Short mmCIF file of C-alpha atoms in Angstrom, two decimals:
data_model
loop_
_atom_site.label_atom_id
_atom_site.label_comp_id
_atom_site.label_asym_id
_atom_site.label_seq_id
_atom_site.Cartn_x
_atom_site.Cartn_y
_atom_site.Cartn_z
CA ALA A 103 -36.45 -36.91 -34.33
CA GLN A 104 -35.03 -33.61 -33.21
CA SER A 105 -31.60 -33.53 -31.66
CA VAL A 106 -29.35 -31.01 -30.01
CA THR A 107 -25.54 -30.85 -30.20
CA GLN A 108 -23.32 -28.92 -27.99
CA PRO A 109 -19.90 -29.52 -29.48
CA ASP A 110 -17.86 -28.30 -26.48
CA ILE A 111 -17.89 -30.30 -23.31
CA HIS A 112 -15.67 -27.90 -21.45
CA ILE A 113 -14.74 -24.31 -22.05
CA THR A 114 -12.35 -22.18 -20.03
CA VAL A 115 -12.29 -18.40 -20.33
CA SER A 116 -10.65 -15.60 -18.38
CA GLU A 117 -12.76 -13.35 -16.28
CA GLY A 118 -13.70 -10.31 -18.36
CA ALA A 119 -13.25 -12.15 -21.66
CA SER A 120 -16.04 -12.70 -24.09
CA LEU A 121 -17.88 -15.99 -24.32
CA GLU A 122 -19.61 -17.97 -26.97
CA LEU A 123 -21.14 -21.41 -26.40
CA ARG A 124 -22.26 -23.31 -29.38
CA CYS A 125 -25.51 -25.16 -30.06
CA ASN A 126 -26.73 -26.81 -33.14
CA TYR A 127 -30.07 -28.47 -33.61
CA SER A 128 -31.60 -30.86 -36.06
CA TYR A 129 -35.16 -30.24 -37.07
CA GLY A 130 -36.94 -29.43 -40.32
CA ALA A 131 -39.01 -26.51 -39.10
CA THR A 132 -38.28 -23.65 -36.80
CA PRO A 133 -38.02 -25.02 -33.28
CA TYR A 134 -38.46 -23.45 -29.95
CA LEU A 135 -35.01 -22.86 -28.52
CA PHE A 136 -33.88 -22.48 -24.94
CA TRP A 137 -30.70 -21.97 -22.90
CA TYR A 138 -30.60 -23.15 -19.32
CA VAL A 139 -27.85 -22.77 -16.74
CA GLN A 140 -27.05 -25.09 -13.89
CA SER A 141 -24.91 -23.91 -11.04
CA PRO A 142 -23.20 -26.58 -8.95
CA GLY A 143 -25.66 -28.39 -6.76
CA GLN A 144 -28.64 -26.56 -8.19
CA GLY A 145 -31.43 -27.20 -10.63
CA LEU A 146 -31.57 -25.69 -14.07
CA GLN A 147 -32.61 -22.11 -14.57
CA LEU A 148 -33.84 -20.54 -17.82
CA LEU A 149 -31.46 -18.00 -19.30
CA LEU A 150 -33.43 -17.13 -22.47
CA LYS A 151 -35.63 -18.56 -25.10
CA TYR A 152 -36.51 -18.04 -28.78
CA PHE A 153 -39.84 -18.71 -30.34
CA SER A 154 -40.13 -16.28 -33.29
CA GLY A 155 -39.41 -12.77 -34.29
CA ASP A 156 -36.09 -11.04 -33.72
CA THR A 157 -33.35 -13.60 -34.03
CA LEU A 158 -31.24 -11.96 -31.34
CA VAL A 159 -32.62 -12.73 -27.94
CA GLN A 160 -31.70 -11.10 -24.68
CA GLY A 161 -31.76 -13.01 -21.47
CA ILE A 162 -30.89 -12.73 -17.84
CA LYS A 163 -27.43 -12.15 -16.35
CA GLY A 164 -26.26 -10.29 -19.48
CA PHE A 165 -26.55 -13.28 -21.84
CA GLU A 166 -27.81 -13.19 -25.37
CA ALA A 167 -28.30 -15.76 -28.13
CA GLU A 168 -28.68 -15.57 -31.83
CA PHE A 169 -30.84 -17.86 -33.93
CA LYS A 170 -29.39 -18.62 -37.36
CA ARG A 171 -31.69 -20.68 -39.43
CA SER A 172 -29.16 -21.25 -42.17
CA GLN A 173 -26.69 -22.74 -39.77
CA SER A 174 -29.28 -24.45 -37.53
CA SER A 175 -27.53 -22.81 -34.61
CA PHE A 176 -28.53 -20.92 -31.43
CA ASN A 177 -25.24 -19.83 -29.87
CA LEU A 178 -25.12 -18.20 -26.49
CA ARG A 179 -22.86 -15.21 -25.93
CA LYS A 180 -21.81 -12.86 -23.23
CA PRO A 181 -19.47 -9.91 -23.76
CA SER A 182 -17.66 -10.06 -20.46
CA VAL A 183 -17.67 -13.16 -18.24
CA HIS A 184 -17.80 -12.91 -14.52
CA TRP A 185 -16.47 -15.59 -12.08
CA SER A 186 -20.06 -16.25 -11.03
CA ASP A 187 -20.88 -17.49 -14.56
CA ALA A 188 -18.98 -20.67 -13.95
CA ALA A 189 -21.62 -23.39 -14.40
CA GLU A 190 -22.97 -25.86 -16.83
CA TYR A 191 -25.02 -24.55 -19.76
CA PHE A 192 -27.66 -26.55 -21.58
CA CYS A 193 -29.21 -25.84 -24.93
CA ALA A 194 -32.68 -27.36 -25.50
CA VAL A 195 -35.08 -27.61 -28.43
CA GLY A 196 -38.81 -28.10 -28.36
CA LEU A 197 -41.37 -28.68 -30.97
CA GLU A 198 -44.94 -27.77 -31.27
CA TYR A 199 -47.74 -29.11 -29.11
CA GLY A 200 -47.46 -32.71 -28.14
CA ASN A 201 -43.76 -32.98 -27.87
CA LYS A 202 -41.13 -32.42 -25.21
CA LEU A 203 -37.92 -30.58 -24.76
CA VAL A 204 -34.71 -32.27 -25.86
CA PHE A 205 -31.61 -31.15 -24.02
CA GLY A 206 -28.10 -31.10 -25.31
CA ALA A 207 -25.31 -32.77 -23.33
CA GLY A 208 -24.23 -29.48 -21.76
CA THR A 209 -21.11 -27.32 -21.76
CA ILE A 210 -19.16 -26.83 -18.54
CA LEU A 211 -17.85 -23.26 -18.32
CA ARG A 212 -14.79 -22.60 -16.14
CA VAL A 213 -13.72 -19.02 -15.45
CA LYS A 214 -10.14 -18.21 -14.56
CA SER A 215 -9.08 -15.16 -12.76
CA ASP B 102 -40.93 -16.24 -5.20
CA ALA B 103 -42.63 -19.52 -6.38
CA ARG B 104 -40.35 -22.51 -6.62
CA VAL B 105 -40.51 -26.17 -7.23
CA THR B 106 -39.67 -28.08 -4.08
CA GLN B 107 -38.30 -31.59 -3.82
CA THR B 108 -37.85 -33.93 -0.91
CA PRO B 109 -35.62 -35.44 0.21
CA ARG B 110 -32.64 -33.50 -1.00
CA HIS B 111 -30.33 -36.37 -0.38
CA LYS B 112 -30.99 -40.03 0.02
CA VAL B 113 -28.62 -42.97 0.74
CA THR B 114 -30.11 -46.37 0.64
CA GLU B 115 -29.11 -49.96 0.12
CA MET B 116 -29.74 -52.04 -2.95
CA GLY B 117 -33.18 -53.55 -2.98
CA GLN B 118 -34.82 -50.88 -0.89
CA GLU B 119 -37.76 -48.75 -2.00
CA VAL B 120 -37.10 -45.08 -2.71
CA THR B 121 -39.73 -42.48 -2.98
CA MET B 122 -39.02 -38.92 -4.16
CA ARG B 123 -41.57 -36.13 -3.89
CA CYS B 124 -42.09 -32.97 -5.79
CA GLN B 125 -44.39 -30.01 -5.27
CA PRO B 126 -44.82 -28.12 -8.55
CA ILE B 127 -45.38 -24.33 -8.67
CA LEU B 128 -49.02 -23.53 -7.98
CA GLY B 129 -50.88 -23.05 -11.20
CA HIS B 130 -48.51 -25.15 -13.29
CA ASN B 131 -50.18 -28.02 -15.05
CA THR B 132 -47.16 -29.87 -16.46
CA VAL B 133 -44.75 -31.82 -14.38
CA PHE B 134 -41.52 -33.48 -15.57
CA TRP B 135 -39.14 -35.95 -13.93
CA TYR B 136 -35.54 -35.95 -15.16
CA ARG B 137 -32.47 -37.99 -14.16
CA GLN B 138 -28.98 -36.61 -14.42
CA THR B 139 -25.81 -38.62 -14.46
CA MET B 140 -22.23 -37.94 -15.56
CA MET B 141 -22.49 -40.66 -18.21
CA GLN B 142 -25.92 -40.05 -19.63
CA GLY B 143 -26.44 -36.34 -18.88
CA LEU B 144 -30.01 -35.12 -18.44
CA GLU B 145 -32.68 -37.72 -19.33
CA LEU B 146 -36.35 -37.21 -19.35
CA LEU B 147 -38.08 -40.03 -17.45
CA ALA B 148 -41.71 -39.03 -17.52
CA TYR B 149 -44.01 -36.13 -17.66
CA PHE B 150 -47.61 -35.29 -16.74
CA ARG B 151 -50.11 -32.82 -17.95
CA ASN B 152 -53.11 -32.00 -15.80
CA ARG B 153 -52.06 -34.97 -13.64
CA ALA B 154 -52.29 -37.43 -16.52
CA PRO B 155 -49.14 -39.24 -17.66
CA LEU B 156 -48.25 -38.18 -21.19
CA ASP B 157 -45.00 -39.93 -21.74
CA ASP B 158 -43.05 -42.28 -19.51
CA SER B 159 -41.02 -43.93 -22.26
CA GLY B 160 -37.73 -42.82 -20.66
CA MET B 161 -38.45 -44.73 -17.48
CA PRO B 162 -37.50 -48.35 -16.74
CA LYS B 163 -40.95 -49.77 -16.34
CA ASP B 164 -40.07 -52.68 -14.20
CA ARG B 165 -38.83 -50.73 -11.27
CA PHE B 166 -39.82 -47.13 -11.70
CA SER B 167 -43.23 -45.62 -11.33
CA ALA B 168 -44.44 -42.01 -11.36
CA GLU B 169 -47.72 -40.65 -10.14
CA MET B 170 -49.51 -37.39 -9.40
CA PRO B 171 -51.93 -38.07 -6.54
CA ASP B 172 -53.11 -34.49 -6.73
CA ALA B 173 -52.12 -31.19 -8.42
CA THR B 174 -49.69 -30.33 -5.61
CA LEU B 175 -47.76 -33.56 -5.41
CA ALA B 176 -45.78 -35.68 -7.85
CA THR B 177 -43.96 -38.84 -6.81
CA LEU B 178 -41.26 -40.97 -8.35
CA LYS B 179 -40.75 -44.38 -6.90
CA ILE B 180 -38.04 -46.92 -7.38
CA GLN B 181 -38.66 -50.47 -6.21
CA PRO B 182 -36.32 -52.28 -5.89
CA SER B 183 -33.47 -49.78 -6.20
CA GLU B 184 -30.13 -50.74 -7.78
CA PRO B 185 -26.72 -49.06 -7.69
CA ARG B 186 -27.13 -47.93 -11.26
CA ASP B 187 -30.05 -45.78 -10.18
CA SER B 188 -27.61 -43.47 -8.32
CA ALA B 189 -28.12 -40.07 -9.86
CA VAL B 190 -29.70 -36.69 -9.27
CA TYR B 191 -33.41 -36.66 -9.93
CA PHE B 192 -34.99 -33.37 -10.89
CA CYS B 193 -38.56 -32.41 -10.99
CA ALA B 194 -39.67 -29.45 -13.14
CA SER B 195 -42.99 -27.80 -13.72
CA GLY B 196 -44.48 -25.52 -16.33
CA LYS B 197 -47.62 -24.30 -17.98
CA GLY B 198 -48.60 -23.96 -21.59
CA LEU B 199 -47.75 -26.11 -24.44
CA VAL B 200 -45.18 -28.84 -23.93
CA GLY B 201 -42.11 -28.14 -26.07
CA GLN B 202 -42.77 -24.44 -25.91
CA GLU B 203 -42.99 -23.66 -22.23
CA THR B 204 -40.37 -22.66 -19.74
CA GLN B 205 -39.64 -25.43 -17.29
CA TYR B 206 -38.90 -24.51 -13.66
CA PHE B 207 -36.60 -26.93 -12.04
CA GLY B 208 -36.44 -28.01 -8.39
CA PRO B 209 -33.13 -28.38 -6.57
CA GLY B 210 -33.02 -32.14 -7.18
CA THR B 211 -32.81 -35.23 -5.09
CA ARG B 212 -29.31 -36.75 -4.95
CA LEU B 213 -29.70 -40.52 -4.69
CA LEU B 214 -26.99 -42.93 -3.82
CA VAL B 215 -27.78 -46.66 -3.85
CA LEU B 216 -25.14 -48.80 -2.18
#
């Protein structure tokens, strides 16, 4: 069965600093990959997704992610973090028709001023 | 701006009581998901529907939980009887397209506390 690992439970970065959140998946074929963000007290919102094609994907709020097949990774990046980016971030993997999304455990991002 | 709506937003009840949570998916979406989020377990998929038919409810405790879609605009999740361990935030999400490939749109959640 497919699985998703987010190795970092918490990350703290300074405002203006760059950010990288890690995500590794386990699946034999190319999966469908997603990053969602959850602000406190809110539901999850899609940041970006990868299905095929260009391995560097641009999303909303200045985020991007890169799919690396050789490393089974789909890391999320942002060049300069804003205080409003403080939230919990979830990586998710989906398979082809008939299956569901599997979410990682999430990474809580704290931004210090 | 189409959104998934959930009611109630907050619910406090006593152990043994019935709890019903409601979800209105985005118009035109044909897939509905119920998730439960806790600190210990994270985000768990309880059940999901496609075109109102249940496709997978393996994540749901069968003895006390039930999920239905009486019509395309309403999904319900019921707990009877409720227990303190059911305290969590319950999210509904909807989407269209192929499960596993589609974007899911989440509601704001129902925060449930069972005393």
